[in-house]
mmCIF file of the C-alpha atoms, coordinates in Angstrom:
data_MODEL
# 
_entry.id   MODEL 
# 
loop_
_atom_site.group_PDB 
_atom_site.id 
_atom_site.type_symbol 
_atom_site.label_atom_id 
_atom_site.label_alt_id 
_atom_site.label_comp_id 
_atom_site.label_asym_id 
_atom_site.label_entity_id 
_atom_site.label_seq_id 
_atom_site.pdbx_PDB_ins_code 
_atom_site.Cartn_x 
_atom_site.Cartn_y 
_atom_site.Cartn_z 
_atom_site.occupancy 
_atom_site.B_iso_or_equiv 
_atom_site.pdbx_formal_charge 
_atom_site.auth_seq_id 
_atom_site.auth_comp_id 
_atom_site.auth_asym_id 
_atom_site.auth_atom_id 
_atom_site.pdbx_PDB_model_num 
ATOM 1   C CA . UNK A 1 1   ? -7.195  23.076 -3.136  1.00 0.00 ? 1   UNK A CA 1 
ATOM 2   C CA . UNK A 1 2   ? -8.518  19.787 -1.894  1.00 0.00 ? 2   UNK A CA 1 
ATOM 3   C CA . UNK A 1 3   ? -8.768  18.124 1.481   1.00 0.00 ? 3   UNK A CA 1 
ATOM 4   C CA . UNK A 1 4   ? -8.842  14.739 2.693   1.00 0.00 ? 4   UNK A CA 1 
ATOM 5   C CA . UNK A 1 5   ? -12.003 14.066 3.997   1.00 0.00 ? 5   UNK A CA 1 
ATOM 6   C CA . UNK A 1 6   ? -11.569 10.438 4.449   1.00 0.00 ? 6   UNK A CA 1 
ATOM 7   C CA . UNK A 1 7   ? -11.679 9.058  8.488   1.00 0.00 ? 7   UNK A CA 1 
ATOM 8   C CA . UNK A 1 8   ? -9.970  6.294  10.403  1.00 0.00 ? 8   UNK A CA 1 
ATOM 9   C CA . UNK A 1 9   ? -8.706  4.989  13.640  1.00 0.00 ? 9   UNK A CA 1 
ATOM 10  C CA . UNK A 1 10  ? -6.165  7.045  14.280  1.00 0.00 ? 10  UNK A CA 1 
ATOM 11  C CA . UNK A 1 11  ? -4.274  9.340  12.172  1.00 0.00 ? 11  UNK A CA 1 
ATOM 12  C CA . UNK A 1 12  ? -0.925  9.350  11.750  1.00 0.00 ? 12  UNK A CA 1 
ATOM 13  C CA . UNK A 1 13  ? 1.962   13.288 11.307  1.00 0.00 ? 13  UNK A CA 1 
ATOM 14  C CA . UNK A 1 14  ? 4.856   12.162 10.054  1.00 0.00 ? 14  UNK A CA 1 
ATOM 15  C CA . UNK A 1 15  ? 7.813   15.523 9.947   1.00 0.00 ? 15  UNK A CA 1 
ATOM 16  C CA . UNK A 1 16  ? 9.758   14.189 7.638   1.00 0.00 ? 16  UNK A CA 1 
ATOM 17  C CA . UNK A 1 17  ? 13.984  15.056 7.559   1.00 0.00 ? 17  UNK A CA 1 
ATOM 18  C CA . UNK A 1 18  ? 16.594  12.972 5.053   1.00 0.00 ? 18  UNK A CA 1 
ATOM 19  C CA . UNK A 1 19  ? 17.631  11.150 7.987   1.00 0.00 ? 19  UNK A CA 1 
ATOM 20  C CA . UNK A 1 20  ? 16.001  11.158 10.915  1.00 0.00 ? 20  UNK A CA 1 
ATOM 21  C CA . UNK A 1 21  ? 11.335  11.793 11.171  1.00 0.00 ? 21  UNK A CA 1 
ATOM 22  C CA . UNK A 1 22  ? 9.101   12.168 13.740  1.00 0.00 ? 22  UNK A CA 1 
ATOM 23  C CA . UNK A 1 23  ? 6.136   10.642 14.297  1.00 0.00 ? 23  UNK A CA 1 
ATOM 24  C CA . UNK A 1 24  ? 2.603   11.464 16.269  1.00 0.00 ? 24  UNK A CA 1 
ATOM 25  C CA . UNK A 1 25  ? -0.858  9.186  15.874  1.00 0.00 ? 25  UNK A CA 1 
ATOM 26  C CA . UNK A 1 26  ? -3.653  10.855 17.237  1.00 0.00 ? 26  UNK A CA 1 
ATOM 27  C CA . UNK A 1 27  ? -6.436  8.781  17.949  1.00 0.00 ? 27  UNK A CA 1 
ATOM 28  C CA . UNK A 1 28  ? -10.163 9.100  16.518  1.00 0.00 ? 28  UNK A CA 1 
ATOM 29  C CA . UNK A 1 29  ? -11.115 11.725 19.694  1.00 0.00 ? 29  UNK A CA 1 
ATOM 30  C CA . UNK A 1 30  ? -7.569  13.828 19.337  1.00 0.00 ? 30  UNK A CA 1 
ATOM 31  C CA . UNK A 1 31  ? -5.372  12.575 22.140  1.00 0.00 ? 31  UNK A CA 1 
ATOM 32  C CA . UNK A 1 32  ? -1.876  12.040 21.226  1.00 0.00 ? 32  UNK A CA 1 
ATOM 33  C CA . UNK A 1 33  ? -1.059  8.030  21.613  1.00 0.00 ? 33  UNK A CA 1 
ATOM 34  C CA . UNK A 1 34  ? 2.711   8.331  20.488  1.00 0.00 ? 34  UNK A CA 1 
ATOM 35  C CA . UNK A 1 35  ? 5.149   11.049 19.545  1.00 0.00 ? 35  UNK A CA 1 
ATOM 36  C CA . UNK A 1 36  ? 8.064   9.688  18.518  1.00 0.00 ? 36  UNK A CA 1 
ATOM 37  C CA . UNK A 1 37  ? 11.531  10.797 16.975  1.00 0.00 ? 37  UNK A CA 1 
ATOM 38  C CA . UNK A 1 38  ? 12.364  7.492  14.965  1.00 0.00 ? 38  UNK A CA 1 
ATOM 39  C CA . UNK A 1 39  ? 15.393  7.159  12.290  1.00 0.00 ? 39  UNK A CA 1 
ATOM 40  C CA . UNK A 1 40  ? 14.496  8.047  8.099   1.00 0.00 ? 40  UNK A CA 1 
ATOM 41  C CA . UNK A 1 41  ? 13.886  4.123  7.070   1.00 0.00 ? 41  UNK A CA 1 
ATOM 42  C CA . UNK A 1 42  ? 11.228  1.830  7.106   1.00 0.00 ? 42  UNK A CA 1 
ATOM 43  C CA . UNK A 1 43  ? 12.092  -0.569 9.587   1.00 0.00 ? 43  UNK A CA 1 
ATOM 44  C CA . UNK A 1 44  ? 11.568  1.797  12.760  1.00 0.00 ? 44  UNK A CA 1 
ATOM 45  C CA . UNK A 1 45  ? 8.500   3.892  11.091  1.00 0.00 ? 45  UNK A CA 1 
ATOM 46  C CA . UNK A 1 46  ? 6.819   0.063  10.871  1.00 0.00 ? 46  UNK A CA 1 
ATOM 47  C CA . UNK A 1 47  ? 8.251   -1.134 14.116  1.00 0.00 ? 47  UNK A CA 1 
ATOM 48  C CA . UNK A 1 48  ? 6.222   2.120  15.747  1.00 0.00 ? 48  UNK A CA 1 
ATOM 49  C CA . UNK A 1 49  ? 3.228   1.561  13.594  1.00 0.00 ? 49  UNK A CA 1 
ATOM 50  C CA . UNK A 1 50  ? 2.730   -2.072 14.541  1.00 0.00 ? 50  UNK A CA 1 
ATOM 51  C CA . UNK A 1 51  ? 0.164   -1.478 17.385  1.00 0.00 ? 51  UNK A CA 1 
ATOM 52  C CA . UNK A 1 52  ? -2.491  1.022  15.162  1.00 0.00 ? 52  UNK A CA 1 
ATOM 53  C CA . UNK A 1 53  ? -2.315  -0.686 11.729  1.00 0.00 ? 53  UNK A CA 1 
ATOM 54  C CA . UNK A 1 54  ? -4.223  -1.781 9.948   1.00 0.00 ? 54  UNK A CA 1 
ATOM 55  C CA . UNK A 1 55  ? -7.094  1.307  10.883  1.00 0.00 ? 55  UNK A CA 1 
ATOM 56  C CA . UNK A 1 56  ? -4.423  3.944  10.213  1.00 0.00 ? 56  UNK A CA 1 
ATOM 57  C CA . UNK A 1 57  ? -4.639  6.895  8.089   1.00 0.00 ? 57  UNK A CA 1 
ATOM 58  C CA . UNK A 1 58  ? -0.373  8.392  6.877   1.00 0.00 ? 58  UNK A CA 1 
ATOM 59  C CA . UNK A 1 59  ? 0.204   11.422 6.328   1.00 0.00 ? 59  UNK A CA 1 
ATOM 60  C CA . UNK A 1 60  ? 3.301   13.825 5.354   1.00 0.00 ? 60  UNK A CA 1 
ATOM 61  C CA . UNK A 1 61  ? 4.407   17.055 4.347   1.00 0.00 ? 61  UNK A CA 1 
ATOM 62  C CA . UNK A 1 62  ? 5.485   17.107 0.622   1.00 0.00 ? 62  UNK A CA 1 
ATOM 63  C CA . UNK A 1 63  ? 9.334   17.798 0.712   1.00 0.00 ? 63  UNK A CA 1 
ATOM 64  C CA . UNK A 1 64  ? 12.448  15.839 -0.985  1.00 0.00 ? 64  UNK A CA 1 
ATOM 65  C CA . UNK A 1 65  ? 12.603  13.112 0.915   1.00 0.00 ? 65  UNK A CA 1 
ATOM 66  C CA . UNK A 1 66  ? 9.068   11.264 0.844   1.00 0.00 ? 66  UNK A CA 1 
ATOM 67  C CA . UNK A 1 67  ? 9.459   8.455  -1.508  1.00 0.00 ? 67  UNK A CA 1 
ATOM 68  C CA . UNK A 1 68  ? 10.399  6.085  0.787   1.00 0.00 ? 68  UNK A CA 1 
ATOM 69  C CA . UNK A 1 69  ? 7.211   6.458  3.054   1.00 0.00 ? 69  UNK A CA 1 
ATOM 70  C CA . UNK A 1 70  ? 5.467   6.442  0.070   1.00 0.00 ? 70  UNK A CA 1 
ATOM 71  C CA . UNK A 1 71  ? 6.762   3.518  -1.054  1.00 0.00 ? 71  UNK A CA 1 
ATOM 72  C CA . UNK A 1 72  ? 6.564   0.960  2.448   1.00 0.00 ? 72  UNK A CA 1 
ATOM 73  C CA . UNK A 1 73  ? 3.529   2.653  3.121   1.00 0.00 ? 73  UNK A CA 1 
ATOM 74  C CA . UNK A 1 74  ? 1.993   1.376  -0.506  1.00 0.00 ? 74  UNK A CA 1 
ATOM 75  C CA . UNK A 1 75  ? 4.460   -2.384 -0.116  1.00 0.00 ? 75  UNK A CA 1 
ATOM 76  C CA . UNK A 1 76  ? 2.836   -2.530 4.010   1.00 0.00 ? 76  UNK A CA 1 
ATOM 77  C CA . UNK A 1 77  ? -1.018  -1.651 2.493   1.00 0.00 ? 77  UNK A CA 1 
ATOM 78  C CA . UNK A 1 78  ? -0.524  1.333  4.869   1.00 0.00 ? 78  UNK A CA 1 
ATOM 79  C CA . UNK A 1 79  ? -2.811  4.743  3.902   1.00 0.00 ? 79  UNK A CA 1 
ATOM 80  C CA . UNK A 1 80  ? -0.590  7.412  2.693   1.00 0.00 ? 80  UNK A CA 1 
ATOM 81  C CA . UNK A 1 81  ? -1.908  11.131 1.833   1.00 0.00 ? 81  UNK A CA 1 
ATOM 82  C CA . UNK A 1 82  ? 0.931   13.526 1.063   1.00 0.00 ? 82  UNK A CA 1 
ATOM 83  C CA . UNK A 1 83  ? 0.272   16.938 2.170   1.00 0.00 ? 83  UNK A CA 1 
ATOM 84  C CA . UNK A 1 84  ? 0.272   19.928 0.236   1.00 0.00 ? 84  UNK A CA 1 
ATOM 85  C CA . UNK A 1 85  ? 3.399   22.048 1.656   1.00 0.00 ? 85  UNK A CA 1 
ATOM 86  C CA . UNK A 1 86  ? 2.144   25.496 0.580   1.00 0.00 ? 86  UNK A CA 1 
ATOM 87  C CA . UNK A 1 87  ? -1.851  25.212 1.836   1.00 0.00 ? 87  UNK A CA 1 
ATOM 88  C CA . UNK A 1 88  ? -0.504  23.094 4.618   1.00 0.00 ? 88  UNK A CA 1 
ATOM 89  C CA . UNK A 1 89  ? 1.887   26.141 6.192   1.00 0.00 ? 89  UNK A CA 1 
ATOM 90  C CA . UNK A 1 90  ? -1.187  28.517 5.052   1.00 0.00 ? 90  UNK A CA 1 
ATOM 91  C CA . UNK A 1 91  ? -3.219  26.774 7.257   1.00 0.00 ? 91  UNK A CA 1 
ATOM 92  C CA . UNK A 1 92  ? -0.794  25.118 10.182  1.00 0.00 ? 92  UNK A CA 1 
ATOM 93  C CA . UNK A 1 93  ? 0.571   28.241 11.096  1.00 0.00 ? 93  UNK A CA 1 
ATOM 94  C CA . UNK A 1 94  ? 2.099   28.157 14.851  1.00 0.00 ? 94  UNK A CA 1 
ATOM 95  C CA . UNK A 1 95  ? 4.766   30.564 17.245  1.00 0.00 ? 95  UNK A CA 1 
ATOM 96  C CA . UNK A 1 96  ? 5.885   26.911 18.045  1.00 0.00 ? 96  UNK A CA 1 
ATOM 97  C CA . UNK A 1 97  ? 8.743   24.886 15.495  1.00 0.00 ? 97  UNK A CA 1 
ATOM 98  C CA . UNK A 1 98  ? 9.610   21.826 16.397  1.00 0.00 ? 98  UNK A CA 1 
ATOM 99  C CA . UNK A 1 99  ? 9.177   18.638 14.487  1.00 0.00 ? 99  UNK A CA 1 
ATOM 100 C CA . UNK A 1 100 ? 7.118   17.071 17.871  1.00 0.00 ? 100 UNK A CA 1 
ATOM 101 C CA . UNK A 1 101 ? 4.712   20.430 17.086  1.00 0.00 ? 101 UNK A CA 1 
ATOM 102 C CA . UNK A 1 102 ? 4.711   19.984 12.912  1.00 0.00 ? 102 UNK A CA 1 
ATOM 103 C CA . UNK A 1 103 ? 4.262   16.177 12.898  1.00 0.00 ? 103 UNK A CA 1 
ATOM 104 C CA . UNK A 1 104 ? 1.172   16.452 16.045  1.00 0.00 ? 104 UNK A CA 1 
ATOM 105 C CA . UNK A 1 105 ? -0.228  19.678 13.597  1.00 0.00 ? 105 UNK A CA 1 
ATOM 106 C CA . UNK A 1 106 ? -0.098  17.434 10.567  1.00 0.00 ? 106 UNK A CA 1 
ATOM 107 C CA . UNK A 1 107 ? -1.542  14.851 12.289  1.00 0.00 ? 107 UNK A CA 1 
ATOM 108 C CA . UNK A 1 108 ? -5.050  17.026 13.381  1.00 0.00 ? 108 UNK A CA 1 
ATOM 109 C CA . UNK A 1 109 ? -5.310  18.456 9.745   1.00 0.00 ? 109 UNK A CA 1 
ATOM 110 C CA . UNK A 1 110 ? -5.815  14.853 8.666   1.00 0.00 ? 110 UNK A CA 1 
ATOM 111 C CA . UNK A 1 111 ? -7.903  13.634 11.607  1.00 0.00 ? 111 UNK A CA 1 
ATOM 112 C CA . UNK A 1 112 ? -9.894  17.521 11.142  1.00 0.00 ? 112 UNK A CA 1 
ATOM 113 C CA . UNK A 1 113 ? -10.403 17.347 7.936   1.00 0.00 ? 113 UNK A CA 1 
ATOM 114 C CA . UNK A 1 114 ? -7.636  20.309 6.551   1.00 0.00 ? 114 UNK A CA 1 
ATOM 115 C CA . UNK A 1 115 ? -5.375  18.119 5.088   1.00 0.00 ? 115 UNK A CA 1 
ATOM 116 C CA . UNK A 1 116 ? -4.826  19.538 1.391   1.00 0.00 ? 116 UNK A CA 1 
ATOM 117 C CA . UNK A 1 117 ? -3.726  17.518 -0.521  1.00 0.00 ? 117 UNK A CA 1 
ATOM 118 C CA . UNK A 1 118 ? -0.861  17.193 -2.739  1.00 0.00 ? 118 UNK A CA 1 
ATOM 119 C CA . UNK A 1 119 ? -0.709  14.447 -5.578  1.00 0.00 ? 119 UNK A CA 1 
ATOM 120 C CA . UNK A 1 120 ? 1.965   11.421 -4.526  1.00 0.00 ? 120 UNK A CA 1 
ATOM 121 C CA . UNK A 1 121 ? 3.443   10.365 -7.670  1.00 0.00 ? 121 UNK A CA 1 
ATOM 122 C CA . UNK A 1 122 ? 3.388   6.291  -7.707  1.00 0.00 ? 122 UNK A CA 1 
ATOM 123 C CA . UNK A 1 123 ? 6.898   5.005  -8.445  1.00 0.00 ? 123 UNK A CA 1 
ATOM 124 C CA . UNK A 1 124 ? 6.680   4.560  -12.255 1.00 0.00 ? 124 UNK A CA 1 
ATOM 125 C CA . UNK A 1 125 ? 7.043   8.133  -13.027 1.00 0.00 ? 125 UNK A CA 1 
ATOM 126 C CA . UNK A 1 126 ? 8.588   9.505  -10.147 1.00 0.00 ? 126 UNK A CA 1 
ATOM 127 C CA . UNK A 1 127 ? 11.030  9.629  -12.887 1.00 0.00 ? 127 UNK A CA 1 
ATOM 128 C CA . UNK A 1 128 ? 8.963   12.096 -15.232 1.00 0.00 ? 128 UNK A CA 1 
ATOM 129 C CA . UNK A 1 129 ? 9.066   14.066 -12.602 1.00 0.00 ? 129 UNK A CA 1 
ATOM 130 C CA . UNK A 1 130 ? 12.191  14.692 -11.492 1.00 0.00 ? 130 UNK A CA 1 
ATOM 131 C CA . UNK A 1 131 ? 12.764  15.139 -15.220 1.00 0.00 ? 131 UNK A CA 1 
ATOM 132 C CA . UNK A 1 132 ? 9.835   17.845 -15.780 1.00 0.00 ? 132 UNK A CA 1 
ATOM 133 C CA . UNK A 1 133 ? 11.542  19.900 -12.688 1.00 0.00 ? 133 UNK A CA 1 
ATOM 134 C CA . UNK A 1 134 ? 14.535  19.517 -14.264 1.00 0.00 ? 134 UNK A CA 1 
ATOM 135 C CA . UNK A 1 135 ? 13.220  21.129 -17.036 1.00 0.00 ? 135 UNK A CA 1 
ATOM 136 C CA . UNK A 1 136 ? 10.927  23.816 -15.322 1.00 0.00 ? 136 UNK A CA 1 
ATOM 137 C CA . UNK A 1 137 ? 14.721  25.215 -13.518 1.00 0.00 ? 137 UNK A CA 1 
ATOM 138 C CA . UNK A 1 138 ? 16.932  24.549 -16.655 1.00 0.00 ? 138 UNK A CA 1 
ATOM 139 C CA . UNK A 1 139 ? 14.145  27.060 -18.971 1.00 0.00 ? 139 UNK A CA 1 
ATOM 140 C CA . UNK A 1 140 ? 14.188  29.534 -16.471 1.00 0.00 ? 140 UNK A CA 1 
ATOM 141 C CA . UNK A 1 141 ? 18.061  29.751 -16.152 1.00 0.00 ? 141 UNK A CA 1 
ATOM 142 C CA . UNK A 1 142 ? 18.116  29.349 -20.038 1.00 0.00 ? 142 UNK A CA 1 
ATOM 143 C CA . UNK A 1 143 ? 14.982  33.265 -19.408 1.00 0.00 ? 143 UNK A CA 1 
ATOM 144 C CA . UNK A 1 144 ? 17.331  34.138 -17.454 1.00 0.00 ? 144 UNK A CA 1 
ATOM 145 C CA . UNK A 1 145 ? 20.442  34.178 -19.480 1.00 0.00 ? 145 UNK A CA 1 
ATOM 146 C CA . UNK A 1 146 ? 18.376  35.942 -23.019 1.00 0.00 ? 146 UNK A CA 1 
ATOM 147 C CA . UNK A 1 147 ? 17.300  38.925 -20.119 1.00 0.00 ? 147 UNK A CA 1 
ATOM 148 C CA . UNK A 1 148 ? 21.247  39.309 -19.481 1.00 0.00 ? 148 UNK A CA 1 
ATOM 149 C CA . UNK A 1 149 ? 22.351  39.285 -23.020 1.00 0.00 ? 149 UNK A CA 1 
ATOM 150 C CA . UNK A 1 150 ? 19.668  41.307 -24.360 1.00 0.00 ? 150 UNK A CA 1 
ATOM 151 C CA . UNK A 1 151 ? 20.036  44.358 -21.351 1.00 0.00 ? 151 UNK A CA 1 
ATOM 152 C CA . UNK A 1 152 ? 24.150  44.221 -22.936 1.00 0.00 ? 152 UNK A CA 1 
ATOM 153 C CA . UNK A 1 153 ? 23.342  44.414 -26.690 1.00 0.00 ? 153 UNK A CA 1 
ATOM 154 C CA . UNK A 1 154 ? 20.684  47.440 -25.563 1.00 0.00 ? 154 UNK A CA 1 
ATOM 155 C CA . UNK A 1 155 ? 23.610  48.914 -23.450 1.00 0.00 ? 155 UNK A CA 1 
ATOM 156 C CA . UNK A 1 156 ? 26.122  48.482 -26.408 1.00 0.00 ? 156 UNK A CA 1 
ATOM 157 C CA . UNK A 1 157 ? 23.497  49.549 -28.557 1.00 0.00 ? 157 UNK A CA 1 
ATOM 158 C CA . UNK A 1 158 ? 22.941  47.277 -30.440 1.00 0.00 ? 158 UNK A CA 1 
# 
């Protein structure tokens, strides 16, 4: 597992969902400077980050809706890192589960150098990624069907 070692003046953790997100920004000392629930759209996100630009490092857990956030950050020249979901789960085990707490945990992982990195596919390669994921599920379905057919054949002594 690779971990992020970059430093910044501010660290922004984003707990992202399909319709909303929670943004938590920490300074270098680890003090929470902003903790806010926003609509999952570029405009409110960029507006909330305005006081912390240009030296802000943004991190998000790898969930199915991360594409627009990565594109927005790259278009605006902001540093964006995608976190490996399994790696974060192993590191960030807490009893309290809330969007605000998760966003702060992501920001603290960024700040502390314990942020497990995932590969954030560029725009032009995302179609390939989605095709490979679809292929993987089809291969698994095929194997399951073959197994079922062979089991039925064996039960009938064929």
